[in-house]
Coordinates of C-alpha atoms and ligand atoms in Angstrom, one line a residue:
M1 CA 0.0 0.0 0.0
S2 CA 1.3 3.4 -0.8
N3 CA 1.8 5.5 2.3
D4 CA 1.0 8.9 0.4
F5 CA -2.7 10.3 -0.1
D6 CA -4.2 13.5 -1.1
V7 CA -6.9 13.1 1.8
L8 CA -7.0 11.0 5.0
V9 CA -10.4 10.5 6.5
L10 CA -10.2 9.5 10.2
G11 CA -13.0 7.0 11.1
A12 CA -15.2 4.9 8.8
G13 CA -18.5 5.5 10.2
P14 CA -21.3 7.0 8.0
N15 CA -19.8 10.4 7.8
G16 CA -16.3 9.2 7.1
L17 CA -17.3 6.9 4.3
T18 CA -19.4 9.6 2.7
C19 CA -16.8 12.2 2.9
G20 CA -14.2 9.7 1.4
A21 CA -16.6 8.7 -1.3
Y22 CA -17.1 12.2 -2.7
L23 CA -13.7 13.1 -2.5
A24 CA -12.4 9.9 -4.4
K25 CA -15.0 10.5 -7.0
A26 CA -13.7 14.0 -7.5
G27 CA -10.4 12.4 -8.1
A28 CA -8.5 12.7 -4.9
K29 CA -6.4 9.7 -3.7
V30 CA -8.3 9.1 -0.6
A31 CA -7.7 6.5 2.4
V32 CA -10.2 6.1 5.2
V33 CA -8.7 4.9 8.3
E34 CA -10.6 3.0 10.8
R35 CA -9.6 1.3 14.2
N36 CA -12.3 -1.4 14.1
V37 CA -12.0 -4.7 12.2
E38 CA -14.9 -3.6 9.9
S39 CA -15.9 -0.3 8.6
G40 CA -19.3 1.3 9.4
G41 CA -19.0 3.0 13.0
G42 CA -22.5 3.4 14.1
L43 CA -23.7 1.5 11.1
M44 CA -23.0 -1.9 12.6
T45 CA -24.7 -5.3 12.0
Q46 CA -23.5 -8.4 13.7
E47 CA -24.4 -11.8 12.3
L48 CA -24.6 -14.5 15.0
S49 CA -25.9 -17.7 14.0
G50 CA -27.6 -16.4 11.0
F51 CA -29.4 -13.6 12.8
K52 CA -28.4 -10.2 11.8
L53 CA -28.4 -7.8 14.9
N54 CA -28.0 -4.2 14.8
S55 CA -26.4 -3.2 18.0
H56 CA -26.1 0.4 17.0
A57 CA -28.3 2.3 14.5
I58 CA -31.3 0.9 13.0
Y59 CA -34.0 3.5 12.3
M60 CA -33.0 5.4 9.2
L61 CA -34.6 8.9 9.6
L62 CA -33.9 10.3 6.1
A63 CA -33.1 7.3 4.0
E64 CA -33.8 8.2 0.3
L65 CA -33.7 11.8 1.2
M66 CA -30.0 11.8 1.9
P67 CA -28.3 13.3 -1.2
P68 CA -25.5 10.8 -0.9
Y69 CA -28.0 8.0 -1.5
H70 CA -28.5 9.4 -5.1
D71 CA -25.2 11.2 -5.9
L72 CA -23.4 7.9 -5.2
N73 CA -25.8 5.5 -6.6
L74 CA -26.1 3.6 -3.4
L75 CA -29.1 1.5 -4.7
D76 CA -26.5 0.2 -7.4
F77 CA -24.3 -0.7 -4.5
G78 CA -26.8 -2.8 -2.7
V79 CA -28.5 -0.3 -0.4
K80 CA -32.3 -0.6 -0.1
F81 CA -34.7 0.8 2.4
V82 CA -37.9 -0.5 3.4
R83 CA -40.4 1.9 5.2
P84 CA -43.2 0.1 7.2
D85 CA -46.5 1.8 6.7
I86 CA -47.3 1.3 10.5
Q87 CA -44.6 3.2 12.3
A88 CA -45.2 3.3 16.0
A89 CA -47.7 1.9 18.4
F90 CA -48.0 3.1 22.1
L91 CA -49.5 0.6 24.4
Y92 CA -51.4 2.2 27.3
K93 CA -52.9 0.3 30.3
D94 CA -56.3 0.3 28.7
S95 CA -56.0 1.6 25.2
S96 CA -53.5 1.8 22.1
L97 CA -52.5 4.6 19.9
V98 CA -51.0 3.7 16.4
F99 CA -49.0 6.2 14.2
F100 CA -49.0 5.5 10.3
S101 CA -46.7 6.9 7.7
D102 CA -50.0 8.3 6.4
P103 CA -51.1 10.8 8.9
E104 CA -54.9 10.5 8.2
R105 CA -54.6 6.9 9.4
S106 CA -52.8 8.2 12.6
C107 CA -55.9 10.6 13.0
N108 CA -58.3 7.5 12.7
S109 CA -56.3 5.8 15.8
I110 CA -56.3 9.1 17.6
E111 CA -60.1 9.5 17.1
R112 CA -60.8 6.1 18.7
M113 CA -58.9 7.2 21.8
S114 CA -59.4 11.0 22.1
P115 CA -61.6 12.6 19.2
R116 CA -60.7 16.2 20.6
D117 CA -57.1 15.5 19.8
V118 CA -57.5 14.9 16.0
E119 CA -57.2 18.3 15.0
P120 CA -54.3 19.4 17.4
F121 CA -52.4 16.3 15.8
R122 CA -53.4 17.3 12.2
Q123 CA -51.9 20.6 12.9
L124 CA -48.7 19.5 14.6
Y125 CA -48.0 17.0 11.9
H126 CA -48.6 19.6 9.2
D127 CA -46.3 22.0 10.9
F128 CA -43.6 19.4 11.8
A129 CA -43.6 18.2 8.3
R130 CA -43.6 21.5 6.6
A131 CA -40.6 22.8 8.9
S132 CA -38.7 19.5 8.4
K133 CA -39.3 19.4 4.5
E134 CA -38.7 23.0 3.6
F135 CA -36.1 24.1 6.2
I136 CA -34.8 21.6 8.7
I137 CA -33.8 18.7 6.3
P138 CA -32.3 21.0 3.4
A139 CA -30.3 22.8 6.3
T140 CA -28.7 19.4 7.1
Y141 CA -26.9 19.4 3.7
V142 CA -25.3 23.1 3.9
P143 CA -22.7 24.5 6.4
P144 CA -24.3 26.0 9.4
V145 CA -25.2 29.8 9.1
D146 CA -24.0 32.2 11.6
P147 CA -27.0 32.2 14.2
L148 CA -27.7 36.1 14.0
D149 CA -27.6 35.8 10.0
Q150 CA -29.8 32.6 10.3
I151 CA -32.3 34.3 12.5
D152 CA -32.6 37.2 10.1
L153 CA -33.0 35.1 7.1
L154 CA -35.8 33.1 8.8
E155 CA -37.5 36.3 10.1
Q156 CA -37.5 37.8 6.5
S157 CA -38.6 34.6 4.8
G158 CA -42.2 34.7 6.2
E159 CA -44.4 32.9 8.5
L160 CA -42.7 29.4 8.4
G161 CA -39.4 31.0 9.1
Q162 CA -40.6 33.2 11.9
W163 CA -42.3 30.0 13.5
V164 CA -38.9 28.2 13.3
N165 CA -37.3 31.1 15.0
E166 CA -39.7 30.9 17.7
L167 CA -39.1 27.2 18.2
A168 CA -35.5 28.0 18.9
E169 CA -36.7 29.7 22.2
M170 CA -38.6 26.8 23.3
T171 CA -38.0 23.2 24.8
P172 CA -39.4 20.1 23.1
R173 CA -41.9 19.8 25.8
E174 CA -43.2 23.3 25.5
L175 CA -43.5 23.0 21.7
I176 CA -45.7 19.8 22.0
H177 CA -47.5 21.0 25.0
G178 CA -48.5 24.2 23.1
Y179 CA -50.6 22.2 20.7
G180 CA -53.3 21.7 23.5
F181 CA -53.9 18.1 23.5
S182 CA -56.6 17.3 25.8
D183 CA -55.5 13.6 26.5
E184 CA -52.0 13.3 27.9
R185 CA -51.4 10.0 26.4
V186 CA -51.2 11.6 23.0
E187 CA -48.9 14.3 24.2
A188 CA -46.9 11.7 25.9
A189 CA -46.5 9.6 22.7
L190 CA -45.3 12.7 20.8
L191 CA -42.8 13.8 23.4
Y192 CA -41.5 10.2 23.6
L193 CA -40.8 10.3 19.9
A194 CA -39.0 13.7 20.1
S195 CA -36.7 12.4 22.8
M196 CA -36.1 8.7 22.2
F197 CA -32.7 9.4 21.0
G198 CA -31.7 11.2 23.8
L199 CA -33.0 14.9 23.2
D200 CA -33.8 16.5 26.5
P201 CA -37.5 17.1 26.5
D202 CA -36.8 20.2 28.7
G203 CA -33.7 21.1 26.7
G204 CA -33.6 25.0 26.6
G205 CA -33.6 26.2 22.9
M206 CA -33.9 22.8 21.5
G207 CA -37.6 22.8 20.4
F208 CA -36.4 23.3 16.7
L209 CA -35.3 19.7 16.8
A210 CA -38.6 18.2 17.9
P211 CA -40.2 18.5 14.4
I212 CA -37.7 16.5 12.7
Y213 CA -37.7 13.6 15.1
V214 CA -41.4 13.4 15.5
Y215 CA -42.1 13.7 11.8
R216 CA -39.4 11.3 10.6
L217 CA -40.1 8.7 13.4
M218 CA -43.5 8.4 11.6
Q219 CA -41.6 7.9 8.2
S220 CA -38.5 6.0 9.3
S221 CA -37.0 3.1 7.4
L222 CA -34.8 0.1 7.9
V223 CA -32.0 -0.8 5.6
L224 CA -32.7 -4.2 4.0
G225 CA -30.3 -6.9 5.3
G226 CA -29.3 -4.7 8.5
T227 CA -27.9 -1.4 8.9
H228 CA -24.4 -2.2 7.8
Q229 CA -25.6 -2.8 4.4
L230 CA -25.5 1.1 4.2
A231 CA -21.8 1.0 5.4
S232 CA -21.1 -1.7 2.8
G233 CA -22.7 0.4 0.0
L234 CA -20.7 3.5 1.0
R235 CA -17.4 1.6 1.1
R236 CA -18.2 -0.1 -2.3
A237 CA -18.8 3.3 -3.8
L238 CA -15.8 4.6 -2.3
E239 CA -13.7 1.8 -3.5
S240 CA -15.2 2.0 -7.1
F241 CA -13.8 5.5 -7.4
G242 CA -10.3 4.4 -6.2
G243 CA -10.5 5.2 -2.5
V244 CA -9.3 2.7 0.0
V245 CA -10.4 1.9 3.6
I246 CA -7.7 0.9 6.2
T247 CA -9.1 -1.1 8.9
Q248 CA -7.6 -2.3 12.2
S249 CA -5.6 0.8 12.2
E250 CA -6.0 3.2 15.2
V251 CA -4.8 6.7 14.7
R252 CA -2.5 7.7 17.5
E253 CA -1.1 10.9 16.4
I254 CA -1.5 13.7 13.8
L255 CA 1.9 14.9 12.4
M256 CA 2.5 18.5 11.7
R257 CA 4.7 20.6 9.4
D258 CA 5.0 24.3 10.1
N259 CA 1.3 25.4 10.8
G260 CA -0.4 22.4 9.0
V261 CA -0.8 18.7 9.0
R262 CA 1.5 16.3 7.4
G263 CA 0.0 13.0 8.0
I264 CA -0.7 10.5 10.8
V265 CA 0.8 7.8 12.9
L266 CA -1.0 4.5 13.6
D267 CA -0.9 2.4 16.6
D268 CA 1.7 0.1 15.1
G269 CA 4.0 3.2 14.3
Q270 CA 3.3 3.3 10.7
E271 CA 3.1 6.8 9.2
I272 CA 0.8 7.8 6.5
I273 CA 1.4 11.0 4.7
S274 CA -1.2 13.5 3.6
Q275 CA -1.6 17.4 3.5
A276 CA -5.3 17.2 4.0
I277 CA -7.0 15.4 7.0
V278 CA -10.7 15.1 7.7
S279 CA -11.4 13.7 11.1
T280 CA -14.8 12.3 12.0
L281 CA -13.7 11.7 15.7
N282 CA -14.8 13.9 18.6
P283 CA -13.3 17.1 19.5
E284 CA -11.5 15.5 22.6
Q285 CA -10.0 13.1 20.3
N286 CA -9.0 15.5 17.8
F287 CA -7.8 18.6 19.8
L288 CA -6.7 17.1 23.0
Q289 CA -5.3 13.5 22.0
L290 CA -4.2 13.2 18.5
L291 CA -2.7 16.7 18.0
D292 CA 0.0 18.1 20.3
E293 CA -1.2 20.9 22.6
K294 CA 1.4 23.2 21.2
D295 CA -0.2 23.1 17.6
V296 CA -3.5 23.8 18.8
P297 CA -4.8 27.1 19.4
A298 CA -5.5 27.8 23.1
F299 CA -9.2 28.7 22.3
L300 CA -9.8 25.2 20.6
V301 CA -8.1 23.4 23.6
E302 CA -10.5 25.2 26.0
S303 CA -13.7 24.6 23.9
S304 CA -12.6 20.7 23.7
Q305 CA -12.0 20.6 27.4
A306 CA -15.4 22.2 28.0
W307 CA -17.3 19.7 25.3
E308 CA -20.4 18.3 26.9
W309 CA -21.2 14.6 26.6
D310 CA -24.8 13.4 26.3
E311 CA -26.6 13.2 29.4
A312 CA -28.5 10.0 28.6
S313 CA -27.1 7.2 26.6
L314 CA -29.0 4.2 25.1
Y315 CA -29.3 0.4 26.0
V316 CA -30.1 -2.0 23.3
A317 CA -30.8 -5.8 23.5
N318 CA -31.2 -7.8 20.4
W319 CA -32.4 -11.4 20.3
G320 CA -32.5 -14.0 17.6
I321 CA -35.5 -16.4 18.3
V322 CA -37.1 -19.3 16.8
G323 CA -40.7 -18.8 17.1
D324 CA -43.5 -16.6 15.8
P325 CA -43.4 -12.6 15.9
P326 CA -44.8 -10.9 18.9
R327 CA -48.6 -11.0 19.1
Y328 CA -49.9 -8.2 21.3
E329 CA -52.8 -9.6 23.4
G330 CA -56.1 -7.5 23.4
R331 CA -54.5 -4.9 21.0
P332 CA -55.6 -3.8 17.6
E333 CA -54.2 -6.1 14.8
E334 CA -52.1 -3.0 13.5
V335 CA -49.9 -3.3 16.6
N336 CA -48.6 -6.6 15.4
R337 CA -47.4 -5.0 12.4
A338 CA -45.8 -1.8 13.9
L339 CA -42.2 -0.9 13.5
N340 CA -41.9 0.3 17.0
V341 CA -43.9 -0.6 19.9
V342 CA -43.6 1.6 22.9
V343 CA -44.5 0.5 26.4
G344 CA -44.4 2.0 30.0
I345 CA -45.4 5.6 29.1
E346 CA -48.8 6.8 30.0
N347 CA -48.3 10.6 30.4
P348 CA -45.7 13.2 29.8
N349 CA -44.2 12.9 33.3
D350 CA -43.4 9.2 32.3
V351 CA -41.4 10.4 29.5
M352 CA -39.6 13.0 31.9
R353 CA -39.0 10.3 34.4
H354 CA -37.4 8.1 31.8
F355 CA -35.1 10.8 30.7
E356 CA -34.2 12.0 34.2
G357 CA -33.6 8.4 35.2
A358 CA -30.9 7.9 32.6
R359 CA -29.4 11.3 33.4
L360 CA -29.3 10.7 37.1
G361 CA -27.7 7.3 36.9
E362 CA -30.7 4.9 37.5
V363 CA -30.6 1.7 36.0
P364 CA -33.8 1.2 33.8
D365 CA -36.2 -1.7 35.0
G366 CA -37.0 -2.8 31.3
S367 CA -40.6 -1.7 31.8
T368 CA -40.1 1.4 29.5
G369 CA -38.9 1.5 26.1
H370 CA -39.5 0.6 22.5
M371 CA -39.4 -2.7 21.0
S372 CA -39.2 -3.9 17.4
C373 CA -39.2 -7.0 15.3
P374 CA -37.1 -6.0 12.3
S375 CA -37.5 -9.2 10.6
L376 CA -41.1 -8.5 10.0
F377 CA -40.0 -6.0 7.6
D378 CA -36.8 -7.4 6.6
N379 CA -36.8 -11.2 5.9
L380 CA -32.9 -11.1 5.4
S381 CA -32.2 -10.3 9.1
A382 CA -33.6 -13.5 10.5
A383 CA -32.0 -16.9 10.1
N384 CA -34.7 -18.2 7.9
H385 CA -32.1 -19.4 5.3
L386 CA -31.0 -22.0 7.9
P387 CA -33.9 -24.7 7.2
S388 CA -33.3 -26.7 10.4
F389 CA -34.4 -23.7 12.7
G390 CA -38.1 -23.4 11.8
N391 CA -39.5 -19.8 11.8
C392 CA -37.0 -17.4 13.1
E393 CA -37.4 -13.6 14.2
V394 CA -35.1 -10.9 15.4
L395 CA -36.2 -8.8 18.4
R396 CA -34.8 -5.5 19.7
F397 CA -35.5 -3.4 22.8
E398 CA -34.2 -0.1 23.3
C399 CA -34.2 2.5 26.1
L400 CA -32.5 5.5 27.5
A401 CA -29.8 4.4 29.9
P402 CA -27.1 6.0 32.1
Y403 CA -23.5 5.4 31.6
D404 CA -22.1 5.7 35.0
V405 CA -23.1 2.3 36.3
D406 CA -21.3 -1.1 36.3
W407 CA -22.9 -2.7 33.5
S408 CA -21.1 -6.0 33.5
D409 CA -23.9 -8.0 35.1
L410 CA -26.7 -5.6 34.8
K411 CA -26.7 -5.7 31.0
N412 CA -28.0 -9.3 31.1
D413 CA -30.4 -8.7 33.8
L414 CA -31.9 -5.7 31.9
A415 CA -32.2 -8.0 28.8
N416 CA -34.0 -10.6 31.0
R417 CA -36.3 -8.0 32.4
A418 CA -37.1 -6.3 29.1
F419 CA -38.0 -9.7 27.5
D420 CA -40.1 -10.5 30.5
T421 CA -42.0 -7.2 30.0
W422 CA -42.4 -8.1 26.3
C423 CA -43.9 -11.4 27.1
K424 CA -46.4 -9.6 29.3
Y425 CA -47.8 -7.7 26.4
A426 CA -47.1 -10.5 23.7
P427 CA -47.6 -13.6 25.6
N428 CA -46.6 -15.9 22.6
L429 CA -43.1 -14.8 22.9
S430 CA -42.7 -16.9 26.2
E431 CA -42.8 -19.9 23.9
A432 CA -40.0 -18.7 21.7
N433 CA -36.7 -20.5 21.9
V434 CA -34.3 -17.7 22.3
R435 CA -31.1 -18.8 20.3
I436 CA -29.1 -15.6 20.7
E437 CA -29.2 -12.8 23.2
L438 CA -27.1 -9.7 22.6
P439 CA -27.4 -7.0 25.3
W440 CA -25.4 -3.7 24.5
S441 CA -24.8 -1.2 27.1
P442 CA -23.5 2.4 27.1
K443 CA -20.1 1.0 28.1
D444 CA -20.1 -1.3 25.1
I445 CA -21.0 1.7 22.8
E446 CA -18.0 3.5 24.0
R447 CA -15.9 0.4 23.8
H448 CA -16.7 -0.4 20.2
I449 CA -16.6 3.4 19.2
P450 CA -14.3 5.5 21.4
S451 CA -15.7 8.7 19.6
M452 CA -18.9 7.9 21.5
K453 CA -17.3 8.7 24.8
R454 CA -19.6 8.0 27.7
G455 CA -21.9 6.3 25.2
A456 CA -22.6 9.7 23.5
I457 CA -24.3 8.4 20.4
K458 CA -24.1 11.8 18.8
H459 CA -20.3 12.5 19.8
G460 CA -21.6 15.1 22.2
A461 CA -24.5 16.6 23.8
Y462 CA -27.4 18.4 21.9
V463 CA -27.4 21.6 23.9
S464 CA -27.9 25.0 22.3
I465 CA -24.3 26.0 22.7
Q466 CA -23.2 22.9 20.8
M467 CA -25.6 23.1 17.9
G468 CA -25.3 24.3 14.4
Y469 CA -22.8 27.2 14.0
N470 CA -21.4 26.2 17.5
R471 CA -20.7 22.6 16.6
P472 CA -18.1 21.7 17.7
S473 CA -17.0 25.4 17.9
P474 CA -17.6 28.6 15.8
D475 CA -14.0 28.2 14.7
C476 CA -14.5 24.8 13.3
S477 CA -18.1 24.7 12.3
S478 CA -17.3 25.6 8.6
Y479 CA -15.6 22.1 8.6
R480 CA -12.3 23.9 8.3
T481 CA -10.3 24.4 11.5
P482 CA -7.6 26.8 12.2
I483 CA -4.9 24.3 11.6
D484 CA -4.0 24.3 8.0
G485 CA -5.2 21.2 6.1
F486 CA -7.3 19.9 9.3
Y487 CA -10.9 19.3 8.7
V488 CA -13.9 18.0 10.8
G489 CA -16.8 16.3 9.5
G490 CA -18.2 13.7 12.1
A491 CA -21.3 13.9 14.4
S492 CA -19.7 16.6 16.4
T493 CA -20.2 18.8 13.5
H494 CA -23.5 20.2 12.1
P495 CA -25.9 18.7 11.6
G496 CA -24.9 16.6 14.4
G497 CA -25.3 12.8 15.1
M498 CA -27.7 10.1 13.6
V499 CA -27.3 8.6 10.2
L500 CA -27.7 11.7 8.1
L501 CA -24.5 11.7 6.3
G502 CA -24.6 15.5 6.5
G503 CA -21.2 16.1 8.3
G504 CA -19.3 14.0 5.8
Y505 CA -21.3 15.3 2.7
N506 CA -20.7 19.0 3.8
A507 CA -17.0 18.6 4.8
A508 CA -16.3 16.9 1.4
K509 CA -17.4 20.1 -0.2
V510 CA -15.0 22.5 1.5
V511 CA -12.2 20.1 1.2
A512 CA -12.9 19.8 -2.6
E513 CA -13.0 23.6 -2.7
D514 CA -9.6 24.1 -0.9
L515 CA -8.0 21.2 -3.0
Q516 CA -9.6 22.7 -6.2
L517 CA -11.1 19.4 -7.1
P518 CA -14.1 19.3 -9.3
I519 CA -17.3 19.5 -7.4
W520 CA -19.0 16.9 -9.5
W521 CA -22.3 16.8 -7.5
K522 CA -25.3 19.0 -7.8
V523 CA -26.8 21.3 -5.1
P524 CA -29.9 19.0 -4.1
H525 CA -33.4 20.5 -5.2
M526 CA -34.7 20.8 -1.6
V527 CA -31.5 23.0 -0.8
S528 CA -32.0 25.2 -4.0
D529 CA -35.8 25.5 -3.0
A530 CA -34.9 26.4 0.7
I531 CA -32.4 29.2 -0.7
E532 CA -35.3 30.4 -3.3
Q533 CA -37.7 30.5 -0.2
G534 CA -35.0 32.7 1.6
Y535 CA -34.6 30.2 4.6
L536 CA -30.9 29.6 3.6
P537 CA -28.3 32.0 2.3
R538 CA -27.4 32.3 -1.6
Ligands
LIG1 C1 -27.1 2.2 20.4 C2 -27.2 3.2 19.3 C3 -28.2 3.2 18.5 C4 -28.4 4.2 17.6 N1 -29.6 4.3 16.8 C5 -29.6 5.1 15.8 C6 -30.7 5.0 14.9 O1 -31.7 4.2 15.1 N2 -30.8 6.0 13.9 C7 -29.8 6.8 13.7 O2 -29.9 7.7 12.7 N3 -28.7 6.8 14.4 C8 -28.5 6.1 15.3 N4 -27.5 6.1 16.2 C9 -26.6 7.1 16.0 C10 -25.6 7.0 14.8 O3 -25.0 5.6 14.9 C11 -24.4 8.0 15.1 O4 -24.8 9.1 15.3 C12 -23.6 7.9 13.7 O5 -23.0 6.7 13.6 C13 -22.3 8.9 13.9 O6 -21.7 8.9 12.6 P1 -20.2 9.1 12.4 O7 -19.8 8.7 11.1 O8 -20.2 10.7 12.8 O9 -19.4 8.6 13.6 P2 -19.3 7.0 14.0 O10 -20.3 6.2 13.4 O11 -19.2 7.1 15.4 O12 -17.9 6.6 13.4 C14 -16.6 7.2 14.0 C15 -15.6 5.9 13.5 O13 -14.4 6.4 13.9 C16 -13.5 5.3 14.5 N5 -12.6 5.7 15.4 C17 -12.7 6.1 16.4 N6 -11.4 6.6 17.0 C18 -10.5 6.3 16.1 C19 -9.3 6.3 15.9 N7 -8.4 6.9 17.0 N8 -8.6 5.8 14.8 C20 -9.3 5.2 13.9 N9 -10.7 5.2 13.8 C21 -11.3 5.7 15.0 C22 -14.7 4.4 15.1 O14 -14.3 3.0 15.3 C23 -15.9 4.6 14.1 O15 -16.0 3.6 13.2 C24 -27.4 5.1 17.3 C25 -26.1 4.9 17.9 C26 -26.1 4.0 18.9 C27 -24.8 3.9 19.6

């Protein structure tokens, strides 16, 4: 292998692979360097005894809306999404509420439980979908704008923009509460969707993110064959353009020349040379560990030391079973075919308690969380190609969880308790033969991906001082950093965590500009529309 590249990308997660693929197609000689055996980062699928278990990401919020999906022809590289029409079911003590990808079907479900809440829901869905489609999703695929300029643009653009500005003053709870739902179960369901990936329901100034979570969790998809198929597709695209992925190679140090970068040193002492480095690692790794303090401006050292980690992490358990999919007793038939089934939430305070428990270090008891049977929608994920087994299914339980506990035994206990809870709602599961159980705690998350320090699935908290133009700091949020040749583009940059591919996509463009590479991709229609509407700068 040559040890000299035009661009090195640190970390082969969704953002690193995306960035590498765009730059390789632009003609750069690119290597993506990854410490793990397999590329993918949070796009991880473990195949155990034929069951494909996703220990990290599973719900694709933007799927085909992500520009790289089309620009990189990921369909040709085997990436297919499936979007279930029944998205989420909430099981209450004496009733059920079902959200569909078709909002009118959701209205029918709300009507059966609380007719007075149909109109507030219709209004909320309309507002959230419009804000997401016209502004929030397009803004994902451009560099963040200076907050004062962004406020100004939105203010001038008209009533949607003015409304988005108001959201930036609210908490997610205030925003949802403001719709005036009369039945707290409806409000609780929406608040749960807003916060199930760790967004603080009481997070000051974070109301602007609630629309996209709620709207997209009613439109979410799975990657057929397991989440890792998306990483495989991105990697195949990258390789088809001449890029390489160097796995099992932990980056230990960034080498400097004068004021700029010169290359990296791997854990085995090998040096790889490049005058442009895009890191998708977290600010602590970038500016406090890999670079020598003397090469980092003091204000960057300070902002990296002050970086806040997510207050609540996630706990996930996956099972591979021989048996039938869950059949929920005494519930409408649609619940059996819902992508997510949420239990343990009766009112908004339960959502708050769930979040606060994780924040304050309480071990969850397995009675609250969301459950999914991905194999209902993705036959490839179960082990049904192994004929001797009988019918096989994959099950997944997920809930918010604290980092600061000793998970070594607790993670198995919690898997057992969650499974018991599931059996109470779907008694047929007690007859299942559990072939594989894979509990995954916040400590496992960090062990697998050190950039997710303290189980931070988004590489750092979503608090207003760490969003948009401030992510990871105003000096680096353009994806360029004050260090010549050093760029950032992972989840600790705008638009943040989750599988959106936005950080890698946006970083690729600035690197291409600086290296005078051809920008071969077109501005997505949704972005030009948002510019036309005045939501984003020209
Ligand atoms: C349990 C869990 C559930 C999730 N569920 C969802 C979901 O359903 N939907 C969704 O959209 N998102 C979900 N996420 C979040 C999503 O996975 C992440 O936000 C996303 O993967 C971040 O992408 P990234 O490319 O920026 O970084 P990462 O995916 O974290 O990739 C960073 C890469 O860098 C590598 N690396 C770290 N240090 C070094 C080093 N020194 N040298 C070389 N390589 C290094 C890591 O091994 C990793 O491969 C979930 C995450 C977790 C943990």
